[in-house]
XYZ file of C-alpha atoms in Angstrom:
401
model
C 0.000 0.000 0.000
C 2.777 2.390 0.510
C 4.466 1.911 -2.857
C 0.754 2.204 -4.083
C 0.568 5.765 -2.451
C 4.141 7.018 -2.905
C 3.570 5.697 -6.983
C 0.069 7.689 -7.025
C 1.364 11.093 -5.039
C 5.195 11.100 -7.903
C 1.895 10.509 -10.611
C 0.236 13.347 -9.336
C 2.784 15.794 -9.148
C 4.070 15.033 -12.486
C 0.274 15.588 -13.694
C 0.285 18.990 -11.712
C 3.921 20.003 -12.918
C 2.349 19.039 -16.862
C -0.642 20.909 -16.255
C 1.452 24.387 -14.944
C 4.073 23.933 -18.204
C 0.945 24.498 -20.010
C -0.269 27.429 -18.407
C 0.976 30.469 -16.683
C 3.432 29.365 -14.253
C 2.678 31.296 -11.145
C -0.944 31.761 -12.038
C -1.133 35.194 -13.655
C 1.069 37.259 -16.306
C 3.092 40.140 -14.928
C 4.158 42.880 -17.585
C 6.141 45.164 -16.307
C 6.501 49.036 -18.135
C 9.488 50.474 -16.900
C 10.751 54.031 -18.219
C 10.982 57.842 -17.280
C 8.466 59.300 -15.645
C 9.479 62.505 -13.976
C 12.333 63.511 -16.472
C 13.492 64.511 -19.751
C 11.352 61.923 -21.172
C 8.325 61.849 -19.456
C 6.194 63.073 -21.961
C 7.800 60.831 -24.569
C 6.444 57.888 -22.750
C 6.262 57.990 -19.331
C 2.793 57.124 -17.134
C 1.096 57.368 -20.815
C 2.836 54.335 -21.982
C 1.411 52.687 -18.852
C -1.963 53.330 -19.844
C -1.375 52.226 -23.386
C -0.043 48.835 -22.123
C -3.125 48.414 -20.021
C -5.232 49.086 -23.143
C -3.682 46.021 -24.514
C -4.475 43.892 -21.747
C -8.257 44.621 -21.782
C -8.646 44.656 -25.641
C -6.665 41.339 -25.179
C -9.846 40.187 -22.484
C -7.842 40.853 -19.252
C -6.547 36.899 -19.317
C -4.388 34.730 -21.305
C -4.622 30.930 -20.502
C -7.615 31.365 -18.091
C -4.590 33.474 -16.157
C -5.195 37.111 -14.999
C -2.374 39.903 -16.532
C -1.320 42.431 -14.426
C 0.670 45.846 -15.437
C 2.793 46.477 -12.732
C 5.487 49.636 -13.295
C 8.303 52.055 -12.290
C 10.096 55.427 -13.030
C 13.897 54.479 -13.869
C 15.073 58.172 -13.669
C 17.244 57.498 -17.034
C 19.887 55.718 -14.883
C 20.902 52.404 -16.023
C 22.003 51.465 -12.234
C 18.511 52.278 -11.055
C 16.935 50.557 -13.764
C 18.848 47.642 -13.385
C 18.007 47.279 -9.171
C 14.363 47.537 -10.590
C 14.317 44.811 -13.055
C 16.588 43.017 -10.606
C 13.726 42.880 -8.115
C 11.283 42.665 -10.282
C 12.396 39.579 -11.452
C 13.731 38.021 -8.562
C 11.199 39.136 -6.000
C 7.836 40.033 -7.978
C 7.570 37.538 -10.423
C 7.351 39.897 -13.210
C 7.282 37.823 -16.442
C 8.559 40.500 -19.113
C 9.974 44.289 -18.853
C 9.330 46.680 -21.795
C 9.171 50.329 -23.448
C 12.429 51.079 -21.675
C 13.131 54.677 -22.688
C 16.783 55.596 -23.011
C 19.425 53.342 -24.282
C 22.085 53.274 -21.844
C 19.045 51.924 -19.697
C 17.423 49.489 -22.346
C 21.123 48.003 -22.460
C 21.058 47.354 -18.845
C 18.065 45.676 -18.789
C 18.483 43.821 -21.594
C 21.523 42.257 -19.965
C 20.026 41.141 -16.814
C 16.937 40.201 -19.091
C 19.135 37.512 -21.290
C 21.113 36.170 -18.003
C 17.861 35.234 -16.548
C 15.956 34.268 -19.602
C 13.099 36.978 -19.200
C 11.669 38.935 -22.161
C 12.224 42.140 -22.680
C 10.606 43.946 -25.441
C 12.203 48.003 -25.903
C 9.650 50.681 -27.586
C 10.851 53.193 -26.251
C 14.833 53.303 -27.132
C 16.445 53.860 -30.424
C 20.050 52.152 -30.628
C 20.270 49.555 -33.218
C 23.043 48.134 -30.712
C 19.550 46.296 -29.074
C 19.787 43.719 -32.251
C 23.013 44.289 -33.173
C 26.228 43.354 -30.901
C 24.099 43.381 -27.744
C 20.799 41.355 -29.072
C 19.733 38.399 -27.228
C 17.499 35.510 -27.746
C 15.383 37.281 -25.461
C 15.142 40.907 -26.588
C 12.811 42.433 -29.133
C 13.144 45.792 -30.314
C 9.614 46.938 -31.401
C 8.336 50.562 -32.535
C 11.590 52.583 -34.149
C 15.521 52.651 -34.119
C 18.068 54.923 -34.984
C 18.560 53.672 -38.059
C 14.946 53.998 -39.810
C 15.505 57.429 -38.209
C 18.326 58.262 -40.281
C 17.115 56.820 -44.078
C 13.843 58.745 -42.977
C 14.512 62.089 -41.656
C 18.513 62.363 -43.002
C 18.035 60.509 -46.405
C 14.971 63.032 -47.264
C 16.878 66.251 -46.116
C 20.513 65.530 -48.228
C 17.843 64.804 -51.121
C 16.681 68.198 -50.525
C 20.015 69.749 -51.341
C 21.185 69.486 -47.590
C 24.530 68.208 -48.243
C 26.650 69.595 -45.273
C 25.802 68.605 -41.636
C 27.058 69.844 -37.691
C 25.853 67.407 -34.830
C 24.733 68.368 -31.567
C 24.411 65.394 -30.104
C 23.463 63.971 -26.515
C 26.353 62.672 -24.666
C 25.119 59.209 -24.431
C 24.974 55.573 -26.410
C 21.667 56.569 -27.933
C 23.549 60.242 -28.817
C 26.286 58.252 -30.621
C 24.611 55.564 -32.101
C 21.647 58.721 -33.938
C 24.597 60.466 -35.003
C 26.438 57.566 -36.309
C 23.425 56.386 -38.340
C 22.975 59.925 -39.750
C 26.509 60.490 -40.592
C 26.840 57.522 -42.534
C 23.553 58.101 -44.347
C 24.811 61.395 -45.336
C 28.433 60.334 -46.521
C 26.399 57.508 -48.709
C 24.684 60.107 -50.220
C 27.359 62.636 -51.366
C 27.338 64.931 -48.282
C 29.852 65.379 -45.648
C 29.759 66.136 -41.511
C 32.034 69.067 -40.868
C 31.445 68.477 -37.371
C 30.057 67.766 -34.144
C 29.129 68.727 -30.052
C 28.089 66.467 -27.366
C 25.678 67.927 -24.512
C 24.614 66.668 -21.156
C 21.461 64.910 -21.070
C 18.982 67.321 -19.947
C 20.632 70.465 -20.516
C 19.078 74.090 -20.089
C 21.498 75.683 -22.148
C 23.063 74.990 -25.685
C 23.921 78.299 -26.641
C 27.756 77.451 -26.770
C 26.645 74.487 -29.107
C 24.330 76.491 -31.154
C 27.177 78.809 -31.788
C 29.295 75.842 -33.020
C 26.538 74.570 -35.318
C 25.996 78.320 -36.026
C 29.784 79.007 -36.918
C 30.190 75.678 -39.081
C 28.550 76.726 -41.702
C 26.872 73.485 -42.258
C 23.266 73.578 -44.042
C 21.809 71.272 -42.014
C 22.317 71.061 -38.035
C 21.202 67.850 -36.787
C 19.590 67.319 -33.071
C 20.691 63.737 -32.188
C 18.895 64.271 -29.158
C 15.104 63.476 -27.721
C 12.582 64.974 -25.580
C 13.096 68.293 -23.732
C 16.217 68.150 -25.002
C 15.280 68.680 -28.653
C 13.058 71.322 -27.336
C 14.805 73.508 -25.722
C 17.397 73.316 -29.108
C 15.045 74.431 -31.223
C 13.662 77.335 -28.771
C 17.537 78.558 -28.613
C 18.238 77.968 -32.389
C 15.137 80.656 -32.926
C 17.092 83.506 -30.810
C 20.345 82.492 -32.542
C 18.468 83.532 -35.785
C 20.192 80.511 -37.143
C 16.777 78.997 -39.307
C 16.670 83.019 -40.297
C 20.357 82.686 -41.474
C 19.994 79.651 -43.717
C 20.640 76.637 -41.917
C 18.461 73.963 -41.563
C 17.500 72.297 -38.188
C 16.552 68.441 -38.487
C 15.271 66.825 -35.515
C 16.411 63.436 -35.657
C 13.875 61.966 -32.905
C 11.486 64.113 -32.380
C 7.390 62.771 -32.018
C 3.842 63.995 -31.907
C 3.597 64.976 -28.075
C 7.474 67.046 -28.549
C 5.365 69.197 -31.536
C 2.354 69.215 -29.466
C 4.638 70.627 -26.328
C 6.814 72.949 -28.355
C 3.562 74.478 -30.375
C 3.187 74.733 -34.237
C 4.176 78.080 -34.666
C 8.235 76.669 -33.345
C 7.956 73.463 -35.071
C 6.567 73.897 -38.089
C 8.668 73.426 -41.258
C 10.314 70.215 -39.258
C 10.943 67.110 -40.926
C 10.437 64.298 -38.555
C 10.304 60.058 -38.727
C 7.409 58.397 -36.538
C 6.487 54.803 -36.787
C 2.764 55.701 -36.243
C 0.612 58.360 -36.548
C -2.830 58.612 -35.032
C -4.796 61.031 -38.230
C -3.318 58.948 -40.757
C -6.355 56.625 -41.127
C -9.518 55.376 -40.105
C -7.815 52.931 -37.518
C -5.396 54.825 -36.267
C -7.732 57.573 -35.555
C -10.134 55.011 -33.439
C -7.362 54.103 -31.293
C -5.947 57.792 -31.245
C -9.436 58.844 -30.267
C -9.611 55.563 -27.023
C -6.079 56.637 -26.167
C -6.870 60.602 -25.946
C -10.308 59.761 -23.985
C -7.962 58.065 -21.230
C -5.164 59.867 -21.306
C -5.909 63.682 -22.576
C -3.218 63.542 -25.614
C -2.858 61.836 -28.915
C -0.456 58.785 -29.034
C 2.664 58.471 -30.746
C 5.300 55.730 -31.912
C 6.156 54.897 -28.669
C 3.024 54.698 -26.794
C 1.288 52.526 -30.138
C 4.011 50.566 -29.731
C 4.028 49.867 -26.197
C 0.145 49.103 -26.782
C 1.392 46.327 -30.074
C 4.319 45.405 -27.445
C 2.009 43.849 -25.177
C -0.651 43.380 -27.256
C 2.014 40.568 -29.466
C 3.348 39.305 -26.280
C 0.006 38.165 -24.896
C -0.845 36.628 -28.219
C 2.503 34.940 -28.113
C 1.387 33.248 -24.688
C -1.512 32.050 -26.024
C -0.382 30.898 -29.004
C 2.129 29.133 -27.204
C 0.108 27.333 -24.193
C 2.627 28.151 -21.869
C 4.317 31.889 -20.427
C 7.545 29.465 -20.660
C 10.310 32.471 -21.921
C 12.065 30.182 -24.714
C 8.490 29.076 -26.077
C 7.093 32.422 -25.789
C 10.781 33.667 -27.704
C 9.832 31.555 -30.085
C 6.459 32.439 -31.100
C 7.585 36.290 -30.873
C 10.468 35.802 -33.642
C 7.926 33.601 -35.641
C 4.515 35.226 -35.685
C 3.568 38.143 -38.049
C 2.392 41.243 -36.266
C -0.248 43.109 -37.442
C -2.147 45.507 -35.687
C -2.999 49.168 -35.424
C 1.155 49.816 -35.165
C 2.386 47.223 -36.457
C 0.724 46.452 -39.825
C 2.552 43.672 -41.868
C 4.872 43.933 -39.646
C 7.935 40.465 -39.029
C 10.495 39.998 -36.585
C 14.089 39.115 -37.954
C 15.986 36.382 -36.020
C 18.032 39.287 -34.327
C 14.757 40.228 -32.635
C 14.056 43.795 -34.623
C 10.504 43.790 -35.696
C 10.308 45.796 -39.221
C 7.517 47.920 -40.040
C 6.833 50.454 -42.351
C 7.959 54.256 -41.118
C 6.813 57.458 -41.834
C 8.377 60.692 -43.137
C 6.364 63.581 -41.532
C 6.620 67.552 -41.720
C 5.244 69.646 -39.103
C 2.188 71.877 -40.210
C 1.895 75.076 -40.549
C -0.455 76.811 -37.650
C -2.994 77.564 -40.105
C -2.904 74.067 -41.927
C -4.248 72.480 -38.821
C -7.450 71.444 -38.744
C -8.243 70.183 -35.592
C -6.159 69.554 -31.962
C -3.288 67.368 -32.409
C -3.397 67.723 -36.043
C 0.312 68.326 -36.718
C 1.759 65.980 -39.745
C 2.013 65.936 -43.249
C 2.843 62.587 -44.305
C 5.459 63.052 -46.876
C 6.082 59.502 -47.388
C 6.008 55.943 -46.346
C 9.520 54.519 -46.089
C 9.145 50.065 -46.209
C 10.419 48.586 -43.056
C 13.079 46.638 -45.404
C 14.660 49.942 -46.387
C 13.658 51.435 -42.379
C 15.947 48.643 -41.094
C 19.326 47.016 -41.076
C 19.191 43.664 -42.836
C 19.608 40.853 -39.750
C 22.383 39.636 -41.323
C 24.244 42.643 -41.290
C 23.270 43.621 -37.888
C 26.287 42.176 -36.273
C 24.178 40.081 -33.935
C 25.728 36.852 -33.078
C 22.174 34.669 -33.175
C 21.498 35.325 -36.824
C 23.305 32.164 -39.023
């Protein structure tokens, strides 16, 4: 009789341990949205993203595998050290199943680290260096709504079309910094122009007057802002009382999205020639979900909010598609499935973990062209996601054969 029972309980517990491969492992799905709230940032993402990430969940139903999702998140201050104690816990302690948007790249980096040492997805909307799927990619790691790449064959390719030929950088002093900068430069040279030079800046600076007057003094045609957020901003409030738009020169804002126009006002930005992945008055669906997001939130979305909400949105399908919240499964169906939804239209994921999608090359309105709040863009073109991106295989990332 006791074999009997020992035999029955090891049966049992092998039917139990069978039954939990197949399902969520702890019992529920825990996304965690983890970016900067309170800085330079904020309004780039920040508590915004949140809410976009919970409109996934509840257009997804609220459950995947009879499990309930939860959206659990944090403000990382744009510190990778902070970031990484967060994920750290989050992992360890909280039982968070995936990390993502992930706004600056130093950060994204970080987590992306910790994320392939202790096989957890993490999926980054929200920062640009193609570093994510190149030399730092992991089987892990997805890099979802824009890089700095598609940034460059967007906004730099159209402007040296246009006859600007000659570009100064200021550029912030970190790896996203470099890596915009980099992209542009080499665009540029491709093309027949030349950099004459560059400036690095502080993240969140007040003042760039001693850089404007570099950019100013150059000469070049075009000065490019490898920069984001207030950042940008503030640039191109100083550039207007260095007359240097008045003087010739061109300013290109090299990441620069729908709430940065809406925040710096028409009458600054207009004239700007700008690459979003997404833009909510383009269409019929992307106006419903611009309309759901602005009822919640109070603003129209941009790339990285839509692609927070397709983030999610492709992770939870992923789950179910898999049976299991198991991260190599899950990996799997991520790199495998197509994504299409109201960001991510036609959009695949390449064996390096960059999802390509179509971009778009915008130009700020004139005050007078707008027709209604938040409506800001021209769209000047669509660029194909398989001229947007880097081909995997020249990536430099070590999974793609």
């Amino acid at each position: 009789m006791r074999k009997n029972l020992i035999a029955s309980v090891a049966f049992l517990l092998a039917s139990g341990t069978a039954v939990l491969a197949d399902g969520a492992s702890d019992g529920k799905v825990k996304i965690g949205i983890l970016n900067d709230q309170s800085g330079v940032y904020a309004d780039f993402g920040g508590k915004s993203s949140v809410e976009a990430a919970q409109m996934a969940v509840e257009d997804f139903g609220g459950k995947v595998l009879d499990s309930p999702i939860e959206i659990v998140d944090a403000d990382h201050q744009n510190k990778p050290d902070i970031a990484s104690n967060i994920a750290r816990q989050w992992y360890d302690t909280e039982q968070v199943d995936a990390i993502m948007e992930l706004t600056t790249s130093s950060v994204a980096l970080a987590v992306q680290a910790i994320g392939k040492e202790k096989k957890k997805i993490d999926i980054v909307t929200g920062a640009a260096t193609t570093d994510l799927t190149g030399k730092a990619c992991s089987p892990y790691g997805f890099h979802w709504a824009y890089d700095t790449h598609a940034l460059a064959v967007g906004t730099g390719g159209a402007l040296v079309k246009q006859g600007g030929d000659s570009w100064f950088f200021l550029t912030a002093d970190y790896a996203f910094g470099y890596s915009l900068e980099q992209q542009t430069s080499d665009f540029v040279k491709a093309n027949g122009g030349n950099v004459i030079g560059s400036v690095r800046h502080p993240l969140a600076s007040q003042d760039f007057s001693s850089f404007l007057l570099q950019a100013q003094s150059s000469g070049a045609k075009v000065v490019g802002l490898a920069n984001a957020g207030l950042d940008t901003s503030n640039a191109i409030k100083q550039a207007a009382e260095f007359g240097i738009t008045q003087g010739g020169q061109r300013l290109a804002a090299l990441l620069f999205t729908l709430a940065d126009v809406h925040g710096l006002g028409l009458e600054a930005a207009q004239g700007l020639t700008l690459t979003e992945g997404y833009y909510w008055n383009r269409d019929d669906e992307s106006r419903a979900f611009g309309k759901k997001f602005f009822d919640r939130t109070g603003k129209m979305p941009n790339m990285i909010h839509a692609g927070t909400y397709s983030a999610v949105l492709q992770y939870l399908k992923a789950i179910q598609k898999a049976g299991t919240d198991d991260t190599d499964a899950v990996a799997k169906q991520l790199h495998e499935m197509p994504v299409d939804d109201v960001f991510g239209r036609g959009g695949t994921v390449g064996p390096n973990g960059r999802m390509i999608h179509d971009m778009y090359l915008l130009q700020v309105k004139k005050p007078d062209e707008s027709k209604e709040a938040w409506d800001y863009f021209d769209v000047l073109a669509t660029i194909p996601g398989k001229d947007a991106y880097i081909d995997p295989a020249k990536s430099g990332c070590d999974l793609v054969k």
